[in-house]
Short mmCIF file of C-alpha atoms in Angstrom, two decimals:
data_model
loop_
_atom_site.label_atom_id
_atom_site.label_comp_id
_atom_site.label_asym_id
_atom_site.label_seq_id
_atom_site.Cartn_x
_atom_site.Cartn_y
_atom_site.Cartn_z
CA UNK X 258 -2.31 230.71 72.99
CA UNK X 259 -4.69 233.42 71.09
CA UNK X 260 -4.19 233.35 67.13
CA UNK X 261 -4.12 237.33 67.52
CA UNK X 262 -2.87 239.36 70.78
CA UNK X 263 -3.21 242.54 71.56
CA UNK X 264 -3.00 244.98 74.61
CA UNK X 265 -6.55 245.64 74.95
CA UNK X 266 -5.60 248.65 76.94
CA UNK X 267 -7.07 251.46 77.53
CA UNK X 268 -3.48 253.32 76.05
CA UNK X 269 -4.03 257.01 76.17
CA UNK X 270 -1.62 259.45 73.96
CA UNK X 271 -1.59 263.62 74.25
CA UNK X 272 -2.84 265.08 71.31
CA UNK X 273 -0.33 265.66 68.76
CA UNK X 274 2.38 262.58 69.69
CA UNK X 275 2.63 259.27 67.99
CA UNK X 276 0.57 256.58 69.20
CA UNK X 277 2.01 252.96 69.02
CA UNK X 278 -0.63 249.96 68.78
CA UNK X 279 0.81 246.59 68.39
CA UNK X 280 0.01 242.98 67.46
CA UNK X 281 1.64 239.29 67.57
CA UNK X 282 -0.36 236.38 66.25
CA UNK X 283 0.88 232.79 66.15
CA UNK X 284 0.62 230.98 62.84
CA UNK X 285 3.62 231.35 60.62
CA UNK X 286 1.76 230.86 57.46
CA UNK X 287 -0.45 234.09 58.33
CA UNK X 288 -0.15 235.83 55.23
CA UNK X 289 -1.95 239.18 55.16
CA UNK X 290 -2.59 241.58 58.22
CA UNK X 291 -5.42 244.27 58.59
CA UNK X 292 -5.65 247.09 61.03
CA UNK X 293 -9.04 248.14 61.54
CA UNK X 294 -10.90 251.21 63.58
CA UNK X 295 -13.99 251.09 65.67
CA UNK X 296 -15.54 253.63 66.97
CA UNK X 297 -17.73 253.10 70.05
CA UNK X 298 -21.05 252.30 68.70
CA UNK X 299 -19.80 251.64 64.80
CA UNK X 300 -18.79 248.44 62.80
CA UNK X 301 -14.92 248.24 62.08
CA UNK X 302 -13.72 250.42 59.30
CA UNK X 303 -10.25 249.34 57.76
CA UNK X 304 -7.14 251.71 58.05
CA UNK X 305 -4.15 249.65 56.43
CA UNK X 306 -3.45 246.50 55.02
CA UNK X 307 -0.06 245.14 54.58
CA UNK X 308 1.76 241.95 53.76
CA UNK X 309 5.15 242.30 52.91
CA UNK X 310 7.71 243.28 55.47
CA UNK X 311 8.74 246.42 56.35
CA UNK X 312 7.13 249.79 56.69
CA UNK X 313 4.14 250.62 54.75
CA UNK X 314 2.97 254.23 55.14
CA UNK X 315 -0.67 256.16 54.34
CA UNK X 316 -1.03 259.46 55.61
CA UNK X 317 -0.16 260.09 59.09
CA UNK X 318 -0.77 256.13 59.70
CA UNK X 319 2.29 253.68 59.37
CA UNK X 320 1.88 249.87 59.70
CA UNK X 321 4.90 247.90 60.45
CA UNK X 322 5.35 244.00 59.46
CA UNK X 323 8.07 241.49 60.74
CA UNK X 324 7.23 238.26 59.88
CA UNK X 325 10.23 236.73 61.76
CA UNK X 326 9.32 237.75 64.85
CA UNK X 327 5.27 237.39 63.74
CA UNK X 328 4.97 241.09 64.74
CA UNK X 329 2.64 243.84 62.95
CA UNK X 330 2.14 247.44 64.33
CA UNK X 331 0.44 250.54 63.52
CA UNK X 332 1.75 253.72 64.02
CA UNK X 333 -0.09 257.19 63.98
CA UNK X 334 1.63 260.45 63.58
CA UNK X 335 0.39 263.44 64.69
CA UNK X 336 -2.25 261.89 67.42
CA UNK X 337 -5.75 263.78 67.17
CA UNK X 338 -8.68 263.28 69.66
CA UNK X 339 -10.94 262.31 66.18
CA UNK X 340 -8.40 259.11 66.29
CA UNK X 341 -9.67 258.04 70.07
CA UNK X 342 -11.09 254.55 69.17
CA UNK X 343 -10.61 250.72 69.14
CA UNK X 344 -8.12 249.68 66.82
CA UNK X 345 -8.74 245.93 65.64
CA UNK X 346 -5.65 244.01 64.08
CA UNK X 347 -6.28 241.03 61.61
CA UNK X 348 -4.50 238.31 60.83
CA UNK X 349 -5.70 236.41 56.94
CA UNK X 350 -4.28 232.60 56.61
CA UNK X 351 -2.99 231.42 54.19
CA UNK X 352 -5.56 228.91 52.51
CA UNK X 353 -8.27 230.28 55.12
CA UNK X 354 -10.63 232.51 53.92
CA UNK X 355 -11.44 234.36 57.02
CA UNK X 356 -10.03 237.16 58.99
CA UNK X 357 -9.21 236.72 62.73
CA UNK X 358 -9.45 239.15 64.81
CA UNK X 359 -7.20 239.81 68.12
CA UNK X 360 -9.03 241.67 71.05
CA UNK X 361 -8.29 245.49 69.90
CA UNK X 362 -6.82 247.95 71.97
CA UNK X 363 -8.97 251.31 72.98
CA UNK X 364 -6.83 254.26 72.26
CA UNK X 365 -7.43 257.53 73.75
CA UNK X 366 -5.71 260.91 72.57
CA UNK X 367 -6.23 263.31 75.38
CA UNK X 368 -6.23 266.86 73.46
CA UNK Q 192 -25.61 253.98 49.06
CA UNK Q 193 -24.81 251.55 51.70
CA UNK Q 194 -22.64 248.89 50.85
CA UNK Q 195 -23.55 246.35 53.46
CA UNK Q 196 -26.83 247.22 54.88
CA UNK Q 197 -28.21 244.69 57.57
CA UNK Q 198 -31.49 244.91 59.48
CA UNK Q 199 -32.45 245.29 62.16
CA UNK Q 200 -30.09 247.83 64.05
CA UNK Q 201 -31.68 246.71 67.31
CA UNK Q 202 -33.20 243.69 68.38
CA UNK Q 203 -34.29 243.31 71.92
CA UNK Q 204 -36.27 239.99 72.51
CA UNK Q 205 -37.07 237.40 75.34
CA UNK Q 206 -35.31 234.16 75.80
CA UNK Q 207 -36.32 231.39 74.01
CA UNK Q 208 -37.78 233.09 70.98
CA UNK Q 209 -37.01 232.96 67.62
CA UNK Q 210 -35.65 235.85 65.11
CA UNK Q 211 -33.63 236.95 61.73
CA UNK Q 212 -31.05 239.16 61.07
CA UNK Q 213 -30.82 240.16 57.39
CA UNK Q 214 -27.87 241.58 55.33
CA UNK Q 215 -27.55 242.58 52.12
CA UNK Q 216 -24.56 244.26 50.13
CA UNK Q 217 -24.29 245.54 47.12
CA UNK Q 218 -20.31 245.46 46.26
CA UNK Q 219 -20.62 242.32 43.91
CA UNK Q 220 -18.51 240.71 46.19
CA UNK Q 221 -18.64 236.99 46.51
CA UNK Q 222 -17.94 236.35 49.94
CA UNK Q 223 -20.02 236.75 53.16
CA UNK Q 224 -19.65 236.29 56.47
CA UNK Q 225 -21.51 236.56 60.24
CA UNK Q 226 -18.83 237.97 62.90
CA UNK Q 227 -20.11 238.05 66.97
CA UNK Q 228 -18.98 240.79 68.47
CA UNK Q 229 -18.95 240.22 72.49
CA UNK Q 230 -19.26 242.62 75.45
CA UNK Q 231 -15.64 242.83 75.29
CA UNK Q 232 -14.98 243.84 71.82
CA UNK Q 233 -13.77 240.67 70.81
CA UNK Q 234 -15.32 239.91 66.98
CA UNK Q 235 -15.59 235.99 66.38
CA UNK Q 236 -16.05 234.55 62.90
CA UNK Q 237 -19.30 232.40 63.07
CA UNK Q 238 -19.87 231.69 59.55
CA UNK Q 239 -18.82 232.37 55.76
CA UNK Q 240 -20.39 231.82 52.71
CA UNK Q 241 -18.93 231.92 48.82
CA UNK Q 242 -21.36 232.53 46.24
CA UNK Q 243 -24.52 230.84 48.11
CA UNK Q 244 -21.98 228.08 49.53
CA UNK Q 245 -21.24 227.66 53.04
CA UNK Q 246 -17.94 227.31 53.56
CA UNK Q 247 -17.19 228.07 57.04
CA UNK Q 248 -18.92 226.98 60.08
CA UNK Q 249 -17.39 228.29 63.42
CA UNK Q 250 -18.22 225.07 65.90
CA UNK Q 251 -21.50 227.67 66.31
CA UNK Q 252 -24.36 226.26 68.39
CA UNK Q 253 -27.03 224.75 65.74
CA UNK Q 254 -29.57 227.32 66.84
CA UNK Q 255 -27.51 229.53 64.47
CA UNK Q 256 -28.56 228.91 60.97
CA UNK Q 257 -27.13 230.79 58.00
CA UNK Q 258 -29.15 231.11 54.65
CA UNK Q 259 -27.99 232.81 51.47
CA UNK Q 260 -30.19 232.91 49.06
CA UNK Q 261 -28.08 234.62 46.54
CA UNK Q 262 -24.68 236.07 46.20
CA UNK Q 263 -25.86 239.54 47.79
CA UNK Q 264 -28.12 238.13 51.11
CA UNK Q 265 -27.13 236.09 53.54
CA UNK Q 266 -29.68 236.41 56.81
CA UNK Q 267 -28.64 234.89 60.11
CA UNK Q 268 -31.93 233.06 62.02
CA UNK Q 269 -31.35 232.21 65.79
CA UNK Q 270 -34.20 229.76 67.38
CA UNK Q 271 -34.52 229.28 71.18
CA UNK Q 272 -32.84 232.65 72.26
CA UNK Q 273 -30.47 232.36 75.09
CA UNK Q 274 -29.06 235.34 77.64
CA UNK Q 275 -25.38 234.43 76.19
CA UNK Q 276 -26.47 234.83 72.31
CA UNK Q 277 -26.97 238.99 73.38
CA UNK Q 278 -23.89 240.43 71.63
CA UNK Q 279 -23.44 242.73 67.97
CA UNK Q 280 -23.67 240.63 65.29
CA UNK Q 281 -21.70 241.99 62.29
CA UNK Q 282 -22.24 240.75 58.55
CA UNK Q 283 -19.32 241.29 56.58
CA UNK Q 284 -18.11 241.16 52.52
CA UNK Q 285 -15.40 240.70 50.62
CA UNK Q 286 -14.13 240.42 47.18
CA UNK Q 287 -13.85 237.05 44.86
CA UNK Q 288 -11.33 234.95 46.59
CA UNK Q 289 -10.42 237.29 49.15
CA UNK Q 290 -7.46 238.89 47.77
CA UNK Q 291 -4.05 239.23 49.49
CA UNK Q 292 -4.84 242.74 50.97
CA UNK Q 293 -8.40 242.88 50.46
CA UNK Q 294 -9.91 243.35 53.58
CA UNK Q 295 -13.84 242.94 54.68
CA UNK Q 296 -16.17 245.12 54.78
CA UNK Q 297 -18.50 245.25 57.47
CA UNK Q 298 -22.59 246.50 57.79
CA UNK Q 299 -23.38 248.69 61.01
CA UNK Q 300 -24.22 246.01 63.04
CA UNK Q 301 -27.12 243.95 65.07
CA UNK Q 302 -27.32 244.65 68.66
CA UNK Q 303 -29.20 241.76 69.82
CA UNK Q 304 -30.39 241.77 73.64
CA UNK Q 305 -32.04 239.19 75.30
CA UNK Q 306 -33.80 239.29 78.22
#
Protein backbone atom coordinates (compact mmCIF):
# COMPACT_ATOMS: atom_id res chain seq x y z
CA UNK A 1 0.00 0.00 0.00
CA UNK A 2 1.28 3.74 -1.00
CA UNK A 3 2.12 5.94 2.23
CA UNK A 4 0.06 8.76 0.29
CA UNK A 5 -2.95 8.11 -2.33
CA UNK A 6 -4.42 10.18 -4.43
CA UNK A 7 -6.70 10.19 -7.61
CA UNK A 8 -4.19 11.28 -10.00
CA UNK A 9 -7.02 12.20 -12.25
CA UNK A 10 -7.32 14.34 -14.65
CA UNK A 11 -10.70 15.87 -12.46
CA UNK A 12 -12.04 18.77 -14.40
CA UNK A 13 -14.49 21.44 -12.54
CA UNK A 14 -16.59 24.48 -14.51
CA UNK A 15 -15.34 27.64 -13.60
CA UNK A 16 -16.88 29.06 -10.66
CA UNK A 17 -17.94 25.54 -8.62
CA UNK A 18 -16.05 23.94 -5.82
CA UNK A 19 -13.46 21.59 -6.66
CA UNK A 20 -12.86 18.60 -4.24
CA UNK A 21 -9.19 17.00 -4.17
CA UNK A 22 -8.66 14.32 -1.71
CA UNK A 23 -6.00 12.26 0.10
CA UNK A 24 -5.63 8.99 2.44
CA UNK A 25 -2.19 7.97 3.59
CA UNK A 26 -1.48 4.99 5.84
CA UNK A 27 0.62 5.63 8.92
CA UNK A 28 -1.33 6.59 11.98
CA UNK A 29 1.42 8.50 13.54
CA UNK A 30 1.43 10.95 10.37
CA UNK A 31 1.33 14.08 12.09
CA UNK A 32 1.25 17.10 9.78
CA UNK A 33 -0.32 17.27 6.16
CA UNK A 34 0.62 19.74 3.27
CA UNK A 35 -1.29 20.51 0.15
CA UNK A 36 0.85 21.76 -2.45
CA UNK A 37 0.29 23.31 -6.23
CA UNK A 38 2.24 22.65 -9.34
CA UNK A 39 1.91 24.17 -12.19
CA UNK A 40 3.01 22.40 -15.39
CA UNK A 41 6.54 23.32 -15.79
CA UNK A 42 7.04 24.86 -11.98
CA UNK A 43 8.34 23.36 -8.61
CA UNK A 44 5.47 22.79 -5.97
CA UNK A 45 4.32 25.87 -4.21
CA UNK A 46 2.45 25.20 -0.80
CA UNK A 47 -1.33 26.18 -0.39
CA UNK A 48 -2.30 24.91 3.25
CA UNK A 49 -0.95 23.16 5.99
CA UNK A 50 -2.96 21.63 8.67
CA UNK A 51 -2.69 19.26 11.58
CA UNK A 52 -5.38 19.30 13.83
CA UNK A 53 -8.75 17.97 12.87
CA UNK A 54 -11.37 19.64 11.42
CA UNK A 55 -11.74 22.40 8.90
CA UNK A 56 -9.06 24.84 8.41
CA UNK A 57 -9.94 27.65 5.99
CA UNK A 58 -7.60 30.42 3.85
CA UNK A 59 -9.27 32.28 1.32
CA UNK A 60 -11.37 30.51 -1.05
CA UNK A 61 -9.18 27.22 -0.15
CA UNK A 62 -10.43 24.85 2.73
CA UNK A 63 -8.39 21.80 3.90
CA UNK A 64 -10.18 19.17 5.75
CA UNK A 65 -8.39 16.66 8.38
CA UNK A 66 -9.84 13.36 9.92
CA UNK A 67 -7.35 11.57 11.48
CA UNK A 68 -9.68 8.61 12.31
CA UNK A 69 -10.38 7.75 9.12
CA UNK A 70 -6.53 9.02 7.96
CA UNK A 71 -8.35 11.34 5.50
CA UNK A 72 -7.17 15.05 4.45
CA UNK A 73 -8.90 17.10 1.64
CA UNK A 74 -8.71 20.36 0.03
CA UNK A 75 -11.46 22.22 -1.00
CA UNK A 76 -11.58 25.33 -3.41
CA UNK A 77 -14.41 27.70 -3.59
CA UNK A 78 -15.15 29.62 -6.33
CA UNK A 79 -13.09 27.37 -9.07
CA UNK A 80 -11.03 29.75 -11.51
CA UNK A 81 -9.15 28.51 -14.68
CA UNK A 82 -5.75 30.34 -12.88
CA UNK A 83 -6.36 27.25 -10.27
CA UNK A 84 -5.98 24.44 -13.28
CA UNK A 85 -2.87 22.59 -11.88
CA UNK A 86 -1.45 19.56 -9.98
CA UNK A 87 -2.28 19.59 -6.52
CA UNK A 88 0.37 17.53 -4.39
CA UNK A 89 -0.78 16.32 -0.80
CA UNK A 90 1.93 15.62 1.95
CA UNK A 91 1.99 13.60 4.62
CA UNK A 92 5.09 14.72 7.67
CA UNK A 93 5.83 11.67 10.28
CA UNK A 94 6.08 11.92 13.24
CA UNK A 95 9.91 11.55 14.19
CA UNK A 96 10.68 11.64 10.27
CA UNK A 97 11.94 14.59 8.98
CA UNK A 98 10.77 14.34 5.48
CA UNK A 99 7.66 15.02 3.57
CA UNK A 100 6.03 12.26 1.42
CA UNK A 101 4.43 12.96 -1.27
CA UNK A 102 1.23 11.00 -2.82
CA UNK A 103 0.95 11.08 -6.74
CA UNK A 104 -1.12 14.55 -7.11
CA UNK A 105 -4.14 14.90 -8.92
CA UNK A 106 -4.27 17.36 -12.22
CA UNK A 107 -7.21 19.59 -11.81
CA UNK A 108 -8.74 21.36 -14.61
CA UNK A 109 -11.39 24.30 -14.27
CA UNK A 110 -12.96 24.59 -17.64
CA UNK A 111 -14.05 28.47 -17.72
CA UNK B 1 15.61 37.34 -4.37
CA UNK B 2 15.28 33.71 -4.87
CA UNK B 3 15.02 31.69 -1.98
CA UNK B 4 16.16 28.37 -3.32
CA UNK B 5 18.02 28.91 -6.45
CA UNK B 6 19.51 25.65 -8.09
CA UNK B 7 21.51 25.40 -11.31
CA UNK B 8 21.29 24.30 -13.95
CA UNK B 9 17.56 24.62 -15.19
CA UNK B 10 18.38 22.15 -17.96
CA UNK B 11 20.73 19.52 -18.27
CA UNK B 12 20.70 17.35 -21.29
CA UNK B 13 23.72 14.87 -21.35
CA UNK B 14 24.73 11.35 -22.77
CA UNK B 15 24.67 8.19 -20.82
CA UNK B 16 27.38 7.34 -18.85
CA UNK B 17 28.71 10.78 -18.09
CA UNK B 18 29.19 12.52 -15.15
CA UNK B 19 27.49 15.95 -13.81
CA UNK B 20 26.35 18.38 -10.72
CA UNK B 21 23.38 19.92 -9.82
CA UNK B 22 23.86 22.83 -7.40
CA UNK B 23 21.40 24.52 -4.93
CA UNK B 24 21.66 27.14 -2.82
CA UNK B 25 19.02 28.97 -0.50
CA UNK B 26 19.13 31.69 1.33
CA UNK B 27 16.16 31.27 4.08
CA UNK B 28 18.63 30.32 6.99
CA UNK B 29 16.95 27.26 7.09
CA UNK B 30 18.72 24.22 8.36
CA UNK B 31 17.38 21.53 6.47
CA UNK B 32 17.90 20.36 2.83
CA UNK B 33 16.78 17.96 0.77
CA UNK B 34 17.02 16.32 -3.11
CA UNK B 35 13.31 15.23 -4.27
CA UNK B 36 13.06 13.14 -7.98
CA UNK B 37 10.36 14.11 -9.66
CA UNK B 38 9.35 11.27 -12.37
CA UNK B 39 7.55 11.42 -15.75
CA UNK B 40 4.52 10.89 -13.82
CA UNK B 41 4.58 13.60 -11.33
CA UNK B 42 5.40 11.49 -8.61
CA UNK B 43 8.23 13.53 -6.27
CA UNK B 44 10.50 10.92 -4.31
CA UNK B 45 12.64 11.99 -1.36
CA UNK B 46 16.28 10.93 -2.28
CA UNK B 47 18.19 12.61 0.33
CA UNK B 48 18.18 15.17 3.39
CA UNK B 49 20.69 16.91 5.05
CA UNK B 50 20.65 19.00 8.65
CA UNK B 51 23.16 21.54 9.03
CA UNK B 52 25.98 19.81 6.71
CA UNK B 53 24.76 16.27 8.16
CA UNK B 54 23.25 13.69 6.13
CA UNK B 55 20.54 12.39 7.61
CA UNK B 56 18.47 10.73 5.12
CA UNK B 57 19.47 8.46 2.43
CA UNK B 58 16.56 7.14 0.21
CA UNK B 59 17.99 3.35 -0.70
CA UNK B 60 19.33 5.84 -3.82
CA UNK B 61 21.71 4.13 -6.26
CA UNK B 62 25.45 5.13 -5.06
CA UNK B 63 25.98 7.01 -8.29
CA UNK B 64 23.98 9.68 -6.40
CA UNK B 65 26.22 11.52 -4.10
CA UNK B 66 25.08 14.43 -1.95
CA UNK B 67 27.63 17.12 -0.66
CA UNK B 68 26.86 20.08 1.58
CA UNK B 69 29.38 22.08 2.16
CA UNK B 70 27.61 24.44 4.40
CA UNK B 71 24.22 25.02 5.82
CA UNK B 72 23.06 27.01 2.56
CA UNK B 73 24.55 24.43 -0.48
CA UNK B 74 23.95 21.19 -0.90
CA UNK B 75 24.88 20.04 -4.78
CA UNK B 76 23.72 16.66 -6.04
CA UNK B 77 26.71 14.83 -8.40
CA UNK B 78 25.45 11.80 -10.52
CA UNK B 79 28.47 9.59 -12.15
CA UNK B 80 27.78 7.01 -14.92
CA UNK B 81 24.45 8.60 -16.26
CA UNK B 82 21.76 6.17 -17.00
CA UNK B 83 18.39 6.64 -19.41
CA UNK B 84 16.24 5.99 -16.02
CA UNK B 85 18.16 8.86 -13.89
CA UNK B 86 16.26 11.54 -16.71
CA UNK B 87 13.59 13.02 -14.41
CA UNK B 88 13.27 16.89 -12.45
CA UNK B 89 15.29 16.91 -9.70
CA UNK B 90 13.96 19.32 -7.03
CA UNK B 91 16.16 20.72 -4.02
CA UNK B 92 14.10 21.68 -1.26
CA UNK B 93 14.43 23.74 2.43
CA UNK B 94 13.01 23.93 5.45
CA UNK B 95 13.17 25.49 8.77
CA UNK B 96 15.26 24.21 12.06
CA UNK B 97 13.64 21.01 12.99
CA UNK B 98 10.98 21.08 10.58
CA UNK B 99 8.22 22.49 12.48
CA UNK B 100 4.71 20.98 12.85
CA UNK B 101 3.24 22.98 9.86
CA UNK B 102 6.27 24.17 8.31
CA UNK B 103 6.31 23.00 5.00
CA UNK B 104 9.40 22.88 2.31
CA UNK B 105 10.26 25.02 0.10
CA UNK B 106 11.28 24.03 -3.17
CA UNK B 107 13.96 25.69 -6.07
CA UNK B 108 12.56 25.63 -9.79
CA UNK B 109 13.89 22.53 -10.60
CA UNK B 110 16.62 20.36 -12.74
CA UNK B 111 15.34 18.80 -15.80
CA UNK B 112 17.90 16.29 -16.42
CA UNK B 113 17.68 14.28 -19.87
CA UNK B 114 19.75 11.66 -20.87
CA UNK B 115 20.25 10.38 -23.98
Amino acid sequence: QKEVEQNSGPLSVPEGAIASLNCTYSDRVSQSFFWYRQYSGKSPELIMSIYSNGDKEDGRFTAQLNKASQYVSLLIRDSQPSDSATYLCAVKVQGAQKLVFGQGTRLTINP
Amino acid sequence: DTAVSQTPKYLVTQMGNDKSIKCEQNLGHDTMYWYKQDSKKFLKIMFSYNNKELIINETVPNRFSPKSPDKAHLNLHINSLELGDSAVYFCASSQPGGGLTSGYTFGSGTRLTVV
